[in-house]
PDB file of C-alpha atoms in Angstrom:
ATOM      1  CA  MET X 234     132.138  78.061 -12.635  1.00  0.00           C
ATOM      2  CA  GLU X 235     129.107  76.425 -11.067  1.00  0.00           C
ATOM      3  CA  ASN X 236     127.891  73.583 -13.323  1.00  0.00           C
ATOM      4  CA  THR X 237     123.849  73.470 -12.790  1.00  0.00           C
ATOM      5  CA  SER X 238     123.101  72.584 -16.566  1.00  0.00           C
ATOM      6  CA  LEU X 239     122.526  69.201 -18.046  1.00  0.00           C
ATOM      7  CA  ILE X 240     122.232  68.494 -22.117  1.00  0.00           C
ATOM      8  CA  ILE X 241     120.551  65.034 -22.754  1.00  0.00           C
ATOM      9  CA  MET X 242     120.647  63.780 -26.308  1.00  0.00           C
ATOM     10  CA  VAL X 243     117.607  62.307 -27.378  1.00  0.00           C
ATOM     11  CA  GLY X 244     117.730  62.764 -31.091  1.00  0.00           C
ATOM     12  CA  GLY X 245     116.515  59.428 -32.451  1.00  0.00           C
ATOM     13  CA  ALA X 246     115.617  55.715 -32.034  1.00  0.00           C
ATOM     14  CA  SER X 247     118.448  53.243 -32.630  1.00  0.00           C
ATOM     15  CA  SER X 248     118.201  50.807 -35.631  1.00  0.00           C
ATOM     16  CA  ARG X 249     119.141  47.950 -33.364  1.00  0.00           C
ATOM     17  CA  MET X 250     116.507  48.872 -30.742  1.00  0.00           C
ATOM     18  CA  LYS X 251     113.985  49.064 -33.331  1.00  0.00           C
ATOM     19  CA  ARG X 252     114.897  45.540 -34.969  1.00  0.00           C
ATOM     20  CA  SER X 253     115.297  43.797 -31.651  1.00  0.00           C
ATOM     21  CA  LEU X 254     111.746  44.965 -30.515  1.00  0.00           C
ATOM     22  CA  LYS X 255     110.281  43.598 -33.711  1.00  0.00           C
ATOM     23  CA  VAL X 256     111.897  40.541 -33.272  1.00  0.00           C
ATOM     24  CA  LYS X 257     110.886  39.999 -29.644  1.00  0.00           C
ATOM     25  CA  ASP X 258     107.217  41.217 -29.857  1.00  0.00           C
ATOM     26  CA  GLY X 259     106.538  39.474 -33.161  1.00  0.00           C
ATOM     27  CA  HIS X 260     105.334  42.311 -35.107  1.00  0.00           C
ATOM     28  CA  LYS X 261     106.347  45.552 -36.922  1.00  0.00           C
ATOM     29  CA  GLY X 262     105.927  49.123 -35.998  1.00  0.00           C
ATOM     30  CA  ILE X 263     106.071  48.945 -32.021  1.00  0.00           C
ATOM     31  CA  MET X 264     108.489  51.877 -32.123  1.00  0.00           C
ATOM     32  CA  ASP X 265     106.532  54.049 -34.668  1.00  0.00           C
ATOM     33  CA  ASN X 266     105.039  55.974 -32.100  1.00  0.00           C
ATOM     34  CA  ILE X 267     108.223  56.126 -29.820  1.00  0.00           C
ATOM     35  CA  PRO X 268     110.813  58.549 -31.344  1.00  0.00           C
ATOM     36  CA  HIS X 269     113.627  57.737 -29.191  1.00  0.00           C
ATOM     37  CA  LYS X 270     114.625  54.981 -26.789  1.00  0.00           C
ATOM     38  CA  SER X 271     114.583  57.129 -23.867  1.00  0.00           C
ATOM     39  CA  LEU X 272     110.736  57.076 -24.168  1.00  0.00           C
ATOM     40  CA  ILE X 273     110.142  53.398 -23.763  1.00  0.00           C
ATOM     41  CA  PRO X 274     107.973  52.996 -20.853  1.00  0.00           C
ATOM     42  CA  VAL X 275     109.844  50.943 -18.064  1.00  0.00           C
ATOM     43  CA  GLY X 276     109.257  50.205 -14.350  1.00  0.00           C
ATOM     44  CA  LYS X 277     106.443  49.339 -12.520  1.00  0.00           C
ATOM     45  CA  TYR X 278     104.571  52.300 -13.317  1.00  0.00           C
ATOM     46  CA  GLY X 279     105.264  52.551 -16.904  1.00  0.00           C
ATOM     47  CA  LYS X 280     107.437  55.941 -16.800  1.00  0.00           C
ATOM     48  CA  PRO X 281     109.514  56.654 -19.827  1.00  0.00           C
ATOM     49  CA  PHE X 282     113.167  55.671 -19.014  1.00  0.00           C
ATOM     50  CA  LEU X 283     114.011  59.434 -19.355  1.00  0.00           C
ATOM     51  CA  TYR X 284     112.073  60.261 -16.488  1.00  0.00           C
ATOM     52  CA  TYR X 285     114.591  58.000 -14.220  1.00  0.00           C
ATOM     53  CA  LEU X 286     117.584  60.017 -15.570  1.00  0.00           C
ATOM     54  CA  VAL X 287     116.126  63.321 -15.066  1.00  0.00           C
ATOM     55  CA  GLN X 288     115.249  62.212 -11.790  1.00  0.00           C
ATOM     56  CA  ASN X 289     118.777  61.337 -10.673  1.00  0.00           C
ATOM     57  CA  ALA X 290     119.724  64.785 -12.190  1.00  0.00           C
ATOM     58  CA  VAL X 291     117.554  66.522  -9.902  1.00  0.00           C
ATOM     59  CA  GLU X 292     118.838  64.868  -6.808  1.00  0.00           C
ATOM     60  CA  ALA X 293     122.334  65.795  -8.214  1.00  0.00           C
ATOM     61  CA  GLY X 294     121.624  69.378  -8.084  1.00  0.00           C
ATOM     62  CA  TYR X 295     120.992  70.278 -11.724  1.00  0.00           C
ATOM     63  CA  THR X 296     118.551  72.938 -12.150  1.00  0.00           C
ATOM     64  CA  ARG X 297     118.483  73.512 -16.237  1.00  0.00           C
ATOM     65  CA  LEU X 298     117.665  70.728 -18.554  1.00  0.00           C
ATOM     66  CA  TYR X 299     118.476  70.840 -22.184  1.00  0.00           C
ATOM     67  CA  LEU X 300     116.981  68.115 -24.534  1.00  0.00           C
ATOM     68  CA  ILE X 301     118.304  67.794 -27.936  1.00  0.00           C
ATOM     69  CA  THR X 302     115.608  66.235 -30.172  1.00  0.00           C
ATOM     70  CA  SER X 303     114.477  65.856 -33.799  1.00  0.00           C
ATOM     71  CA  ALA X 304     112.378  68.353 -35.429  1.00  0.00           C
ATOM     72  CA  GLU X 305     109.597  65.874 -34.767  1.00  0.00           C
ATOM     73  CA  ASN X 306     109.644  66.460 -31.129  1.00  0.00           C
ATOM     74  CA  GLN X 307     106.005  66.477 -29.771  1.00  0.00           C
ATOM     75  CA  ALA X 308     106.499  63.806 -27.547  1.00  0.00           C
ATOM     76  CA  PHE X 309     109.266  65.540 -25.888  1.00  0.00           C
ATOM     77  CA  GLN X 310     107.180  68.927 -25.999  1.00  0.00           C
ATOM     78  CA  LYS X 311     104.612  66.824 -24.082  1.00  0.00           C
ATOM     79  CA  LEU X 312     106.973  65.597 -21.312  1.00  0.00           C
ATOM     80  CA  LYS X 313     108.285  69.122 -21.205  1.00  0.00           C
ATOM     81  CA  ASP X 314     104.971  70.620 -20.090  1.00  0.00           C
ATOM     82  CA  GLY X 315     104.554  68.204 -17.358  1.00  0.00           C
ATOM     83  CA  GLY X 316     105.920  64.475 -17.756  1.00  0.00           C
ATOM     84  CA  LEU X 317     109.399  65.038 -15.868  1.00  0.00           C
ATOM     85  CA  PRO X 318     110.223  65.504 -12.354  1.00  0.00           C
ATOM     86  CA  SER X 319     109.842  68.771 -11.286  1.00  0.00           C
ATOM     87  CA  GLY X 320     112.720  71.216 -10.051  1.00  0.00           C
ATOM     88  CA  LEU X 321     114.168  71.715 -13.261  1.00  0.00           C
ATOM     89  CA  GLU X 322     113.733  74.467 -15.922  1.00  0.00           C
ATOM     90  CA  VAL X 323     113.434  72.376 -19.240  1.00  0.00           C
ATOM     91  CA  PHE X 324     114.277  73.611 -22.754  1.00  0.00           C
ATOM     92  CA  LEU X 325     114.191  71.707 -26.031  1.00  0.00           C
ATOM     93  CA  ALA X 326     116.955  72.210 -28.558  1.00  0.00           C
ATOM     94  CA  VAL X 327     116.327  70.889 -32.347  1.00  0.00           C
ATOM     95  CA  GLN X 328     119.121  69.515 -34.264  1.00  0.00           C
ATOM     96  CA  ASN X 329     118.093  70.359 -37.647  1.00  0.00           C
ATOM     97  CA  VAL X 330     119.261  67.890 -40.700  1.00  0.00           C
ATOM     98  CA  PRO X 331     121.383  70.013 -43.080  1.00  0.00           C
ATOM     99  CA  ALA X 332     120.278  70.658 -46.665  1.00  0.00           C
ATOM    100  CA  GLY X 333     121.248  67.597 -48.699  1.00  0.00           C
ATOM    101  CA  ARG X 334     121.135  65.229 -46.040  1.00  0.00           C
ATOM    102  CA  SER X 335     118.881  62.418 -45.097  1.00  0.00           C
ATOM    103  CA  LYS X 336     120.055  61.942 -41.548  1.00  0.00           C
ATOM    104  CA  PRO X 337     121.372  64.329 -38.720  1.00  0.00           C
ATOM    105  CA  LEU X 338     125.352  64.997 -38.873  1.00  0.00           C
ATOM    106  CA  GLY X 339     126.052  63.495 -35.565  1.00  0.00           C
ATOM    107  CA  THR X 340     126.695  64.231 -31.892  1.00  0.00           C
ATOM    108  CA  ALA X 341     129.096  66.808 -32.097  1.00  0.00           C
ATOM    109  CA  ASP X 342     126.713  68.681 -34.248  1.00  0.00           C
ATOM    110  CA  ALA X 343     124.041  68.205 -32.117  1.00  0.00           C
ATOM    111  CA  LEU X 344     125.882  69.864 -29.234  1.00  0.00           C
ATOM    112  CA  GLN X 345     126.720  72.807 -31.477  1.00  0.00           C
ATOM    113  CA  GLN X 346     123.190  73.255 -32.549  1.00  0.00           C
ATOM    114  CA  CYS X 347     122.254  73.133 -29.122  1.00  0.00           C
ATOM    115  CA  LEU X 348     124.778  76.117 -28.088  1.00  0.00           C
ATOM    116  CA  ASP X 349     123.717  77.915 -31.068  1.00  0.00           C
ATOM    117  CA  GLN X 350     120.167  77.749 -30.095  1.00  0.00           C
ATOM    118  CA  TYR X 351     120.914  78.577 -26.558  1.00  0.00           C
ATOM    119  CA  PRO X 352     123.973  80.903 -26.370  1.00  0.00           C
ATOM    120  CA  GLU X 353     123.967  81.199 -22.450  1.00  0.00           C
ATOM    121  CA  LEU X 354     125.436  77.709 -22.660  1.00  0.00           C
ATOM    122  CA  LYS X 355     128.824  79.092 -24.434  1.00  0.00           C
ATOM    123  CA  GLN X 356     129.300  81.355 -21.272  1.00  0.00           C
ATOM    124  CA  THR X 357     129.021  78.267 -18.677  1.00  0.00           C
ATOM    125  CA  THR X 358     129.840  74.914 -17.799  1.00  0.00           C
ATOM    126  CA  PHE X 359     127.506  72.030 -18.568  1.00  0.00           C
ATOM    127  CA  THR X 360     127.071  68.286 -18.509  1.00  0.00           C
ATOM    128  CA  VAL X 361     126.229  66.408 -21.511  1.00  0.00           C
ATOM    129  CA  CYS X 362     125.170  62.709 -21.804  1.00  0.00           C
ATOM    130  CA  ASN X 363     123.343  60.017 -23.736  1.00  0.00           C
ATOM    131  CA  GLY X 364     119.528  59.572 -22.888  1.00  0.00           C
ATOM    132  CA  ASP X 365     119.750  56.057 -23.021  1.00  0.00           C
ATOM    133  CA  ASN X 366     122.065  55.069 -20.178  1.00  0.00           C
ATOM    134  CA  LEU X 367     121.050  55.409 -16.640  1.00  0.00           C
ATOM    135  CA  TYR X 368     123.996  57.590 -15.008  1.00  0.00           C
ATOM    136  CA  SER X 369     123.909  57.595 -11.317  1.00  0.00           C
ATOM    137  CA  VAL X 370     123.249  60.409  -8.937  1.00  0.00           C
ATOM    138  CA  GLY X 371     126.921  60.244  -7.854  1.00  0.00           C
ATOM    139  CA  ALA X 372     128.157  60.296 -11.461  1.00  0.00           C
ATOM    140  CA  LEU X 373     126.232  63.403 -12.254  1.00  0.00           C
ATOM    141  CA  LYS X 374     127.467  65.109  -8.992  1.00  0.00           C
ATOM    142  CA  ASP X 375     130.855  64.259  -9.775  1.00  0.00           C
ATOM    143  CA  LEU X 376     130.758  66.686 -12.953  1.00  0.00           C
ATOM    144  CA  ARG X 377     129.517  69.425 -11.123  1.00  0.00           C
ATOM    145  CA  ARG X 378     132.560  69.663  -8.499  1.00  0.00           C
ATOM    146  CA  GLU X 379     135.204  72.407  -8.732  1.00  0.00           C
ATOM    147  CA  ARG X 380     138.135  71.334 -10.933  1.00  0.00           C
ATOM    148  CA  THR X 381     140.858  73.356 -12.537  1.00  0.00           C
ATOM    149  CA  ALA X 382     140.785  71.895 -15.730  1.00  0.00           C
ATOM    150  CA  PRO X 383     138.065  73.102 -18.101  1.00  0.00           C
ATOM    151  CA  HIS X 384     136.663  69.763 -19.098  1.00  0.00           C
ATOM    152  CA  ALA X 385     136.073  66.489 -17.399  1.00  0.00           C
ATOM    153  CA  LEU X 386     134.488  62.996 -18.128  1.00  0.00           C
ATOM    154  CA  ILE X 387     133.835  59.863 -15.973  1.00  0.00           C
ATOM    155  CA  SER X 388     136.228  57.082 -16.449  1.00  0.00           C
ATOM    156  CA  TYR X 389     134.577  53.885 -15.540  1.00  0.00           C
ATOM    157  CA  GLY X 390     136.327  50.827 -14.372  1.00  0.00           C
ATOM    158  CA  SER X 391     135.071  48.019 -16.729  1.00  0.00           C
ATOM    159  CA  SER X 392     135.145  45.638 -13.801  1.00  0.00           C
ATOM    160  CA  GLY X 393     132.326  47.500 -12.221  1.00  0.00           C
ATOM    161  CA  PHE X 394     129.974  46.530 -15.141  1.00  0.00           C
ATOM    162  CA  GLU X 395     127.787  43.921 -15.178  1.00  0.00           C
ATOM    163  CA  TYR X 396     128.138  43.427 -19.153  1.00  0.00           C
ATOM    164  CA  THR X 397     129.549  40.499 -21.000  1.00  0.00           C
ATOM    165  CA  GLU X 398     133.123  40.824 -22.117  1.00  0.00           C
ATOM    166  CA  GLU X 399     131.942  40.844 -25.495  1.00  0.00           C
ATOM    167  CA  ARG X 400     129.689  43.817 -24.921  1.00  0.00           C
ATOM    168  CA  ILE X 401     132.452  45.940 -23.278  1.00  0.00           C
ATOM    169  CA  ALA X 402     134.709  45.396 -26.086  1.00  0.00           C
ATOM    170  CA  LYS X 403     132.172  47.380 -28.087  1.00  0.00           C
ATOM    171  CA  PHE X 404     132.652  50.143 -25.712  1.00  0.00           C
ATOM    172  CA  ALA X 405     135.187  53.295 -26.153  1.00  0.00           C
ATOM    173  CA  VAL X 406     138.211  52.787 -23.892  1.00  0.00           C
ATOM    174  CA  MET X 407     140.488  55.442 -22.532  1.00  0.00           C
ATOM    175  CA  ASN X 408     144.421  56.200 -22.518  1.00  0.00           C
ATOM    176  CA  ILE X 409     145.042  58.291 -19.318  1.00  0.00           C
ATOM    177  CA  SER X 410     148.119  59.967 -18.072  1.00  0.00           C
ATOM    178  CA  SER X 411     149.284  59.272 -14.671  1.00  0.00           C
ATOM    179  CA  GLU X 412     148.117  62.697 -13.593  1.00  0.00           C
ATOM    180  CA  GLY X 413     144.336  61.800 -14.693  1.00  0.00           C
ATOM    181  CA  PHE X 414     144.007  63.535 -17.740  1.00  0.00           C
ATOM    182  CA  LEU X 415     142.535  62.082 -20.898  1.00  0.00           C
ATOM    183  CA  ARG X 416     145.083  61.404 -23.729  1.00  0.00           C
ATOM    184  CA  GLU X 417     142.769  59.622 -26.179  1.00  0.00           C
ATOM    185  CA  ILE X 418     139.488  57.879 -26.475  1.00  0.00           C
ATOM    186  CA  ILE X 419     139.694  54.649 -28.744  1.00  0.00           C
ATOM    187  CA  GLU X 420     136.330  53.919 -30.161  1.00  0.00           C
ATOM    188  CA  LYS X 421     135.610  49.921 -30.188  1.00  0.00           C
ATOM    189  CA  PRO X 422     139.380  48.948 -30.181  1.00  0.00           C
ATOM    190  CA  ASP X 423     140.735  45.803 -31.595  1.00  0.00           C
ATOM    191  CA  LEU X 424     140.398  43.217 -29.180  1.00  0.00           C
ATOM    192  CA  ARG X 425     144.244  42.431 -29.222  1.00  0.00           C
ATOM    193  CA  ASP X 426     144.927  46.035 -28.247  1.00  0.00           C
ATOM    194  CA  VAL X 427     142.746  46.305 -25.425  1.00  0.00           C
ATOM    195  CA  PRO X 428     145.153  45.031 -22.694  1.00  0.00           C
ATOM    196  CA  LYS X 429     147.554  47.706 -23.466  1.00  0.00           C
ATOM    197  CA  TYR X 430     145.099  50.388 -22.331  1.00  0.00           C
ATOM    198  CA  ARG X 431     144.629  48.697 -18.762  1.00  0.00           C
ATOM    199  CA  ASP X 432     145.815  51.493 -15.938  1.00  0.00           C
ATOM    200  CA  GLU X 433     148.684  50.644 -13.482  1.00  0.00           C
ATOM    201  CA  SER X 434     145.955  48.731 -11.366  1.00  0.00           C
ATOM    202  CA  GLY X 435     145.017  46.515 -14.320  1.00  0.00           C
ATOM    203  CA  GLU X 436     141.815  48.252 -15.051  1.00  0.00           C
ATOM    204  CA  LEU X 437     140.208  49.051 -18.124  1.00  0.00           C
ATOM    205  CA  ARG X 438     139.050  52.590 -18.284  1.00  0.00           C
ATOM    206  CA  VAL X 439     135.847  53.049 -20.426  1.00  0.00           C
ATOM    207  CA  SER X 440     133.949  56.260 -21.519  1.00  0.00           C
ATOM    208  CA  MET X 441     130.133  56.016 -21.393  1.00  0.00           C
ATOM    209  CA  ASN X 442     129.564  59.361 -23.163  1.00  0.00           C
ATOM    210  CA  ILE X 443     129.230  61.643 -20.219  1.00  0.00           C
ATOM    211  CA  PHE X 444     131.258  64.874 -20.114  1.00  0.00           C
ATOM    212  CA  SER X 445     131.301  68.144 -18.866  1.00  0.00           C
ATOM    213  CA  PHE X 446     132.408  70.976 -20.732  1.00  0.00           C
ATOM    214  CA  SER X 447     133.594  74.632 -20.761  1.00  0.00           C
ATOM    215  CA  GLY X 448     131.136  75.821 -23.262  1.00  0.00           C
ATOM    216  CA  GLU X 449     133.341  78.538 -24.734  1.00  0.00           C
ATOM    217  CA  ALA X 450     136.269  76.083 -24.874  1.00  0.00           C
ATOM    218  CA  ILE X 451     134.573  73.185 -26.628  1.00  0.00           C
ATOM    219  CA  TYR X 452     132.499  75.199 -29.113  1.00  0.00           C
ATOM    220  CA  PRO X 453     135.384  75.544 -31.748  1.00  0.00           C
ATOM    221  CA  TYR X 454     136.114  71.866 -31.562  1.00  0.00           C
ATOM    222  CA  LEU X 455     132.353  70.824 -32.012  1.00  0.00           C
ATOM    223  CA  LYS X 456     132.129  73.467 -35.237  1.00  0.00           C
ATOM    224  CA  ASN X 457     135.270  72.492 -36.704  1.00  0.00           C
ATOM    225  CA  CYS X 458     134.981  68.455 -35.993  1.00  0.00           C
ATOM    226  CA  PRO X 459     135.589  66.687 -39.146  1.00  0.00           C
ATOM    227  CA  ILE X 460     132.894  64.012 -40.929  1.00  0.00           C
ATOM    228  CA  ASP X 461     134.028  60.605 -39.926  1.00  0.00           C
ATOM    229  CA  PRO X 462     134.211  58.959 -43.600  1.00  0.00           C
ATOM    230  CA  GLU X 463     132.686  55.771 -42.335  1.00  0.00           C
ATOM    231  CA  ARG X 464     129.931  56.950 -40.396  1.00  0.00           C
ATOM    232  CA  ASP X 465     129.204  60.090 -42.314  1.00  0.00           C
ATOM    233  CA  GLU X 466     128.706  62.286 -39.071  1.00  0.00           C
ATOM    234  CA  LYS X 467     130.624  64.575 -36.888  1.00  0.00           C
ATOM    235  CA  GLU X 468     131.104  62.593 -33.693  1.00  0.00           C
ATOM    236  CA  LEU X 469     131.506  64.222 -30.355  1.00  0.00           C
ATOM    237  CA  PRO X 470     134.623  61.545 -29.359  1.00  0.00           C
ATOM    238  CA  LYS X 471     136.378  62.744 -32.195  1.00  0.00           C
ATOM    239  CA  ALA X 472     135.861  66.750 -31.096  1.00  0.00           C
ATOM    240  CA  VAL X 473     137.207  65.535 -27.819  1.00  0.00           C
ATOM    241  CA  ALA X 474     140.229  63.732 -29.567  1.00  0.00           C
ATOM    242  CA  ILE X 475     141.302  66.644 -31.225  1.00  0.00           C
ATOM    243  CA  LEU X 476     140.855  69.154 -28.347  1.00  0.00           C
ATOM    244  CA  VAL X 477     142.949  66.612 -26.079  1.00  0.00           C
ATOM    245  CA  SER X 478     145.765  66.410 -28.899  1.00  0.00           C
ATOM    246  CA  GLU X 479     145.909  70.385 -28.702  1.00  0.00           C
ATOM    247  CA  HIS X 480     145.445  70.819 -24.800  1.00  0.00           C
ATOM    248  CA  LEU X 481     147.077  67.853 -23.011  1.00  0.00           C
ATOM    249  CA  LYS X 482     145.645  68.628 -19.522  1.00  0.00           C
ATOM    250  CA  SER X 483     142.461  69.822 -20.582  1.00  0.00           C
ATOM    251  CA  VAL X 484     140.025  67.192 -19.940  1.00  0.00           C
ATOM    252  CA  LEU X 485     140.141  65.588 -16.416  1.00  0.00           C
ATOM    253  CA  CYS X 486     139.263  61.905 -15.936  1.00  0.00           C
ATOM    254  CA  ILE X 487     136.988  61.159 -12.948  1.00  0.00           C
ATOM    255  CA  PRO X 488     137.122  57.704 -12.096  1.00  0.00           C
ATOM    256  CA  ARG X 489     134.245  55.598 -11.001  1.00  0.00           C
ATOM    257  CA  SER X 490     133.451  51.840 -10.481  1.00  0.00           C
ATOM    258  CA  GLU X 491     129.683  51.197 -11.017  1.00  0.00           C
ATOM    259  CA  HIS X 492     127.024  49.460 -13.533  1.00  0.00           C
ATOM    260  CA  ILE X 493     125.440  51.866 -15.801  1.00  0.00           C
ATOM    261  CA  PRO X 494     122.250  50.368 -16.944  1.00  0.00           C
ATOM    262  CA  ASP X 495     121.320  51.254 -20.655  1.00  0.00           C
ATOM    263  CA  LEU X 496     118.964  50.452 -23.437  1.00  0.00           C
ATOM    264  CA  THR X 497     120.617  48.936 -26.216  1.00  0.00           C
ATOM    265  CA  ASP X 498     118.192  46.194 -27.300  1.00  0.00           C
ATOM    266  CA  ALA X 499     114.840  44.659 -26.307  1.00  0.00           C
ATOM    267  CA  ASN X 500     116.200  42.405 -23.653  1.00  0.00           C
ATOM    268  CA  ASP X 501     117.503  45.519 -21.558  1.00  0.00           C
ATOM    269  CA  ILE X 502     113.656  46.594 -20.926  1.00  0.00           C
ATOM    270  CA  GLN X 503     113.295  43.958 -18.335  1.00  0.00           C
ATOM    271  CA  LEU X 504     116.057  45.051 -16.374  1.00  0.00           C
ATOM    272  CA  PHE X 505     114.238  48.364 -15.132  1.00  0.00           C
ATOM    273  CA  LYS X 506     111.108  46.396 -14.103  1.00  0.00           C
ATOM    274  CA  ASN X 507     111.591  47.223 -10.417  1.00  0.00           C
ATOM    275  CA  LEU X 508     112.091  51.311 -11.038  1.00  0.00           C
ATOM    276  CA  GLU X 509     109.317  53.254  -9.286  1.00  0.00           C
TER     277      GLU X 509
END
């Protein structure tokens, strides 16, 4: 089934970015009017970071864009009405906070709520990714290609990154079968265990949270995803982990080797100063 829909998670600003911006700029409240990192102005013309990710999506052939936001999404509504590259139908999905909670229920819940609000996604194949990573046109295209597996993700070779070893160690590494299917995702592995996850070529394969799913097949795993006891959230990698434990050849790993620019803290903003 052709994949022309991209879902981007742009729920809320990270506490790490908020803290680092306060320190860097020497005053409080710099992100009070910026609800998510993806809206931080970057590049030569001060366009929101999200603009460049969406621009890559258009070039990769996507025609429908779904932004998963919080209820306070006026800034995204404004972008939807004319602040993004042309060539896409844009839809907003709201991740509502369940009664009795003070924060959203996590990324698996966010994707489930998006599929509930736009049921057509349950009948198609789509790509989903974070809103604070600048995924390449090539990676976005890879997830649109025909495949026999219902699901796929990009497995990045860590040697292609320009990050420090310390930062790479905080990413999720993958255990991949010899046939190229995902066996498990290991979030923030113990440094002593990292070597055993290298593939036959010695490459460490890393997940940067960009997936393609069959909506119908992934939905039950989103709905039934358990709440992580430490983070108190339903996390998408956990839903995928349960999926592959039950369906061994359901998630194809597509290898790429390239740097993925992202916005983790204030020091990253300067890396995008030449974007046009």
